[in-house]
Every structure is written in structure tokens, then in C-alpha cells.
PDB file of C-alpha atoms in Angstrom:
ATOM      1  CA  ARG N   1       3.472 -19.543 -32.044  1.00 59.00           C
ATOM      2  CA  THR N   2       1.567 -16.559 -30.702  1.00 63.00           C
ATOM      3  CA  LEU N   3       2.525 -14.551 -27.675  1.00 66.00           C
ATOM      4  CA  LYS N   4      -0.492 -14.003 -25.480  1.00 65.00           C
ATOM      5  CA  THR N   5      -0.579 -11.341 -22.786  1.00 61.00           C
ATOM      6  CA  ARG N   6      -0.912 -12.920 -19.373  1.00 61.00           C
ATOM      7  CA  LEU N   7      -1.913 -11.262 -16.115  1.00 69.00           C
ATOM      8  CA  GLN N   8       0.961 -11.402 -13.657  1.00 74.00           C
ATOM      9  CA  PRO N   9       1.588 -10.263 -10.083  1.00 79.00           C
ATOM     10  CA  LYS N  10       2.816  -6.702  -9.659  1.00 87.00           C
ATOM     11  CA  ILE N  11       5.865  -5.638  -7.639  1.00 92.00           C
ATOM     12  CA  VAL N  12       4.981  -2.537  -5.631  1.00 95.00           C
ATOM     13  CA  THR N  13       6.050  -0.338  -2.748  1.00 97.00           C
ATOM     14  CA  LEU N  14       3.401   0.285  -0.091  1.00 97.00           C
ATOM     15  CA  VAL N  15       3.926   3.499   1.848  1.00 98.00           C
ATOM     16  CA  ALA N  16       2.454   3.567   5.375  1.00 98.00           C
ATOM     17  CA  VAL N  17       2.714   7.063   6.869  1.00 98.00           C
ATOM     18  CA  GLN N  18       1.385   8.479  10.137  1.00 97.00           C
ATOM     19  CA  ASN N  19       1.058  12.142  11.073  1.00 97.00           C
ATOM     20  CA  LYS N  20       1.745  13.686  14.494  1.00 95.00           C
ATOM     21  CA  ALA N  21      -1.804  12.791  15.617  1.00 95.00           C
ATOM     22  CA  GLY N  22      -1.199   9.115  14.778  1.00 94.00           C
ATOM     23  CA  GLN N  23      -3.561   9.139  11.794  1.00 96.00           C
ATOM     24  CA  TRP N  24      -2.707   6.951   8.789  1.00 97.00           C
ATOM     25  CA  LEU N  25      -2.350   8.339   5.272  1.00 98.00           C
ATOM     26  CA  LEU N  26      -4.914   6.504   3.138  1.00 97.00           C
ATOM     27  CA  TYR N  27      -5.736   6.119  -0.535  1.00 95.00           C
ATOM     28  CA  ARG N  28      -9.197   5.414  -2.035  1.00 96.00           C
ATOM     29  CA  ARG N  29      -8.848   3.686  -5.407  1.00 91.00           C
ATOM     30  CA  LYS N  30     -10.562   5.100  -8.511  1.00 91.00           C
ATOM     31  CA  HIS N  31      -9.719   2.154 -10.772  1.00 85.00           C
ATOM     32  CA  GLN N  32      -9.935  -1.616 -10.959  1.00 82.00           C
ATOM     33  CA  PRO N  33      -9.131  -3.944  -9.441  1.00 79.00           C
ATOM     34  CA  LEU N  34     -10.637  -3.105  -6.041  1.00 85.00           C
ATOM     35  CA  ILE N  35     -12.221   0.194  -7.110  1.00 88.00           C
ATOM     36  CA  GLY N  36     -13.526   2.238  -4.167  1.00 93.00           C
ATOM     37  CA  GLN N  37     -11.484   0.345  -1.593  1.00 94.00           C
ATOM     38  CA  VAL N  38      -9.133   2.131   0.790  1.00 96.00           C
ATOM     39  CA  GLY N  39      -5.540   1.218   1.620  1.00 96.00           C
ATOM     40  CA  PHE N  40      -2.050   2.624   1.790  1.00 97.00           C
ATOM     41  CA  PRO N  41      -0.644   4.635  -1.119  1.00 96.00           C
ATOM     42  CA  TYR N  42       1.444   2.445  -3.386  1.00 94.00           C
ATOM     43  CA  GLY N  43       3.168   2.362  -6.718  1.00 93.00           C
ATOM     44  CA  LYS N  44       5.159   0.210  -9.081  1.00 92.00           C
ATOM     45  CA  LEU N  45       8.919   0.134  -9.194  1.00 93.00           C
ATOM     46  CA  HIS N  46      10.576   1.712 -12.207  1.00 93.00           C
ATOM     47  CA  LEU N  47      13.334  -0.084 -14.044  1.00 93.00           C
ATOM     48  CA  GLY N  48      16.712   0.809 -12.530  1.00 95.00           C
ATOM     49  CA  GLU N  49      15.526   2.203  -9.186  1.00 95.00           C
ATOM     50  CA  THR N  50      15.882   0.625  -5.759  1.00 96.00           C
ATOM     51  CA  VAL N  51      12.816  -0.185  -3.666  1.00 96.00           C
ATOM     52  CA  ALA N  52      13.728   2.679  -1.289  1.00 97.00           C
ATOM     53  CA  GLU N  53      13.952   5.131  -4.209  1.00 97.00           C
ATOM     54  CA  ALA N  54      10.584   3.883  -5.492  1.00 97.00           C
ATOM     55  CA  ALA N  55       8.921   4.373  -2.096  1.00 98.00           C
ATOM     56  CA  THR N  56      10.240   7.929  -1.745  1.00 98.00           C
ATOM     57  CA  ARG N  57       9.250   8.808  -5.317  1.00 97.00           C
ATOM     58  CA  GLU N  58       5.770   7.283  -5.023  1.00 96.00           C
ATOM     59  CA  LEU N  59       5.059   9.089  -1.759  1.00 97.00           C
ATOM     60  CA  MET N  60       5.924  12.446  -3.364  1.00 96.00           C
ATOM     61  CA  GLU N  61       4.205  11.723  -6.713  1.00 94.00           C
ATOM     62  CA  LYS N  62       0.964  10.399  -5.240  1.00 93.00           C
ATOM     63  CA  THR N  63       0.611  12.609  -2.174  1.00 96.00           C
ATOM     64  CA  GLY N  64       2.877  15.672  -2.395  1.00 96.00           C
ATOM     65  CA  LEU N  65       4.410  14.643   0.954  1.00 98.00           C
ATOM     66  CA  SER N  66       7.863  13.524   1.991  1.00 98.00           C
ATOM     67  CA  CYS N  67       9.405  12.003   5.101  1.00 98.00           C
ATOM     68  CA  LYS N  68      12.127   9.601   6.178  1.00 98.00           C
ATOM     69  CA  LEU N  69      10.969   6.113   5.224  1.00 98.00           C
ATOM     70  CA  THR N  70      12.092   2.836   6.790  1.00 97.00           C
ATOM     71  CA  HIS N  71      11.806  -0.512   5.005  1.00 97.00           C
ATOM     72  CA  ARG N  72       9.669  -2.443   7.508  1.00 97.00           C
ATOM     73  CA  GLY N  73       8.842  -5.622   5.615  1.00 97.00           C
ATOM     74  CA  ASP N  74       7.910  -7.537   2.519  1.00 98.00           C
ATOM     75  CA  GLY N  75       5.341 -10.046   1.397  1.00 97.00           C
ATOM     76  CA  TYR N  76       2.658 -11.243  -0.946  1.00 96.00           C
ATOM     77  CA  ILE N  77      -1.003 -10.343  -0.929  1.00 96.00           C
ATOM     78  CA  ILE N  78      -3.410 -12.404  -3.008  1.00 94.00           C
ATOM     79  CA  ILE N  79      -7.087 -11.430  -3.122  1.00 93.00           C
ATOM     80  CA  ASN N  80      -9.472 -13.983  -4.603  1.00 92.00           C
ATOM     81  CA  GLU N  81     -13.054 -13.510  -5.702  1.00 89.00           C
ATOM     82  CA  GLY N  82     -15.188 -16.439  -6.808  1.00 90.00           C
ATOM     83  CA  GLY N  83     -12.167 -18.722  -6.550  1.00 88.00           C
ATOM     84  CA  GLU N  84     -10.105 -16.595  -8.964  1.00 88.00           C
ATOM     85  CA  PRO N  85      -7.310 -14.136  -8.104  1.00 88.00           C
ATOM     86  CA  ILE N  86      -8.348 -10.536  -8.807  1.00 86.00           C
ATOM     87  CA  SER N  87      -5.255  -8.926  -7.279  1.00 89.00           C
ATOM     88  CA  GLN N  88      -1.812 -10.321  -6.534  1.00 92.00           C
ATOM     89  CA  ILE N  89       1.119  -8.201  -5.431  1.00 93.00           C
ATOM     90  CA  CYS N  90       4.620  -8.709  -4.160  1.00 96.00           C
ATOM     91  CA  PHE N  91       5.207  -5.724  -1.893  1.00 97.00           C
ATOM     92  CA  HIS N  92       7.921  -3.850  -0.048  1.00 98.00           C
ATOM     93  CA  LEU N  93       6.363  -1.887   2.824  1.00 98.00           C
ATOM     94  CA  PHE N  94       7.958   1.378   3.938  1.00 98.00           C
ATOM     95  CA  TYR N  95       6.914   3.291   7.049  1.00 98.00           C
ATOM     96  CA  GLY N  96       7.312   6.957   7.938  1.00 98.00           C
ATOM     97  CA  ARG N  97       6.089   9.506  10.477  1.00 97.00           C
ATOM     98  CA  ASN N  98       5.372  13.233  10.485  1.00 98.00           C
ATOM     99  CA  PRO N  99       5.592  14.042   6.765  1.00 98.00           C
ATOM    100  CA  THR N 100       6.187  17.505   5.396  1.00 98.00           C
ATOM    101  CA  GLY N 101       4.589  19.138   2.384  1.00 98.00           C
ATOM    102  CA  THR N 102       1.015  19.779   1.294  1.00 97.00           C
ATOM    103  CA  LEU N 103      -1.239  16.758   0.845  1.00 97.00           C
ATOM    104  CA  ARG N 104      -2.434  16.316  -2.744  1.00 95.00           C
ATOM    105  CA  GLU N 105      -5.933  15.014  -2.010  1.00 95.00           C
ATOM    106  CA  GLU N 106      -7.069  14.236  -5.549  1.00 92.00           C
ATOM    107  CA  THR N 107      -5.221  12.387  -8.310  1.00 87.00           C
ATOM    108  CA  PRO N 108      -6.439  10.590 -11.452  1.00 85.00           C
ATOM    109  CA  TYR N 109      -5.858   7.293  -9.618  1.00 81.00           C
ATOM    110  CA  GLY N 110      -7.439   7.999  -6.252  1.00 91.00           C
ATOM    111  CA  GLU N 111      -8.150  10.231  -3.283  1.00 96.00           C
ATOM    112  CA  MET N 112      -5.695  10.748  -0.413  1.00 96.00           C
ATOM    113  CA  PHE N 113      -6.834  11.493   3.131  1.00 97.00           C
ATOM    114  CA  TRP N 114      -5.959  10.959   6.802  1.00 97.00           C
ATOM    115  CA  SER N 115      -7.726   8.255   8.805  1.00 96.00           C
ATOM    116  CA  ASP N 116     -10.008   8.937  11.720  1.00 87.00           C
ATOM    117  CA  SER N 117      -8.325   8.099  15.045  1.00 74.00           C
ATOM    118  CA  LYS N 118     -10.889   5.367  15.772  1.00 85.00           C
ATOM    119  CA  THR N 119     -10.927   3.696  12.344  1.00 92.00           C
ATOM    120  CA  ASP N 120     -11.692  -0.037  12.257  1.00 95.00           C
ATOM    121  CA  PHE N 121      -9.473  -1.213   9.394  1.00 96.00           C
ATOM    122  CA  SER N 122     -10.969  -4.725   9.414  1.00 95.00           C
ATOM    123  CA  LYS N 123     -14.231  -3.575   7.772  1.00 94.00           C
ATOM    124  CA  PRO N 124     -15.146  -2.199   4.345  1.00 94.00           C
ATOM    125  CA  PRO N 125     -14.251   0.040   2.597  1.00 96.00           C
ATOM    126  CA  TYR N 126     -10.748  -0.861   3.820  1.00 96.00           C
ATOM    127  CA  MET N 127      -8.754  -3.405   1.829  1.00 94.00           C
ATOM    128  CA  VAL N 128      -8.834  -6.809   3.476  1.00 95.00           C
ATOM    129  CA  SER N 129      -5.084  -6.630   4.167  1.00 96.00           C
ATOM    130  CA  MET N 130      -5.113  -3.305   6.062  1.00 96.00           C
ATOM    131  CA  ALA N 131      -5.603  -4.625   9.613  1.00 96.00           C
ATOM    132  CA  ASP N 132      -2.954  -7.325   9.082  1.00 97.00           C
ATOM    133  CA  LEU N 133      -0.430  -4.859   7.656  1.00 97.00           C
ATOM    134  CA  ILE N 134      -0.928  -2.374  10.502  1.00 96.00           C
ATOM    135  CA  LYS N 135      -0.366  -5.194  13.033  1.00 95.00           C
ATOM    136  CA  GLN N 136       2.938  -6.000  11.316  1.00 96.00           C
ATOM    137  CA  ILE N 137       4.018  -2.342  11.326  1.00 95.00           C
ATOM    138  CA  GLN N 138       3.185  -1.922  15.003  1.00 93.00           C
ATOM    139  CA  LYS N 139       5.129  -4.980  16.190  1.00 92.00           C
ATOM    140  CA  PRO N 140       8.149  -3.849  18.236  1.00 87.00           C
ATOM    141  CA  THR N 141      10.968  -5.438  16.268  1.00 82.00           C
ATOM    142  CA  LYS N 142      14.226  -4.389  14.680  1.00 83.00           C
ATOM    143  CA  SER N 143      14.020  -6.940  11.872  1.00 91.00           C
ATOM    144  CA  ARG N 144      11.893  -6.801   8.738  1.00 95.00           C
ATOM    145  CA  PHE N 145       8.740  -8.892   8.550  1.00 97.00           C
ATOM    146  CA  PHE N 146       7.696 -11.229   5.762  1.00 97.00           C
ATOM    147  CA  VAL N 147       4.068 -12.262   5.296  1.00 97.00           C
ATOM    148  CA  GLU N 148       2.013 -14.133   2.748  1.00 97.00           C
ATOM    149  CA  LEU N 149      -1.588 -12.987   3.021  1.00 97.00           C
ATOM    150  CA  ILE N 150      -4.314 -14.762   1.054  1.00 95.00           C
ATOM    151  CA  TYR N 151      -7.919 -13.582   1.207  1.00 95.00           C
ATOM    152  CA  LYS N 152     -11.076 -15.154  -0.234  1.00 90.00           C
TER     153      LYS N 152
END
């Protein structure tokens, strides 16, 4: 019997951060899948760390920023192209405001920048999930959300 590598969903932390002006911290991808698209900074969990530890670490590693993060929700995002999944993640979304530090704008994986105050997140180059995730974050609730978002 041979063991064949199989593509599987990733477990990630998404980090949604706003500055004092209400702008969102964004990440333009430099690699596949979804190269060139813009979304929230994210990263994979490391073996042995909690999701909160992963979110804090990823924010610092990817952006050079830190702030108090709150676990706002969880879910699945599946993005299909031509009837086939090209990206599938199980995510834990953390939210923070008014980060400190110096933004690291360029990394090998992507570019970090602040959104324009009038950004329409429902149109390219923004990831198809951006508008839906921001709606979830902005809902006035004390409980965590759970969503399953599937895009064609």
C-alpha cells in the first residue's frame, strides 16, 4: 500500500485589527492559492499552542504589531473554482483595536497595509469572504459566532 499526499483543509487564526481611524489591517497574498487577493492576516496553529497564542504570535510575526485580541468567532470557508475547492480553511477569528508597534509592510508571504476608510470589501481584489466576516465582527453580541461560508 502506498501513502499518497492528500490536500486537506487548514486550521488557521484570522486576525482582524482596526486602528484608531477605524481602518482594517489587510494582507495581500504573494502565493497560491488566491495570489494577489486581499484579506486579513492569518497563520497556521503550531503544535502545542492554543488558538489565542497562535493569533498573538501570528499578528506579531506577520505584521510587527501587537494588541489585545478577543476571540470573536469560528467557522469554515470553502472557495470553489470550476466546481473544485481551491481553498478550504477552518478558522478562529480574533479581533483587536489600536495596535502598537511598527507595521512590517513587506514579508515573503505578502504585503500588509491599512484599508481606505471607504473600502468596498465585496469587490476584487478582496477575498470573497471579507464582507461577510466584517459583518460578523461588527454584530453587537457577547457570544462568539459560527459561520460556514461557501463561495463558487
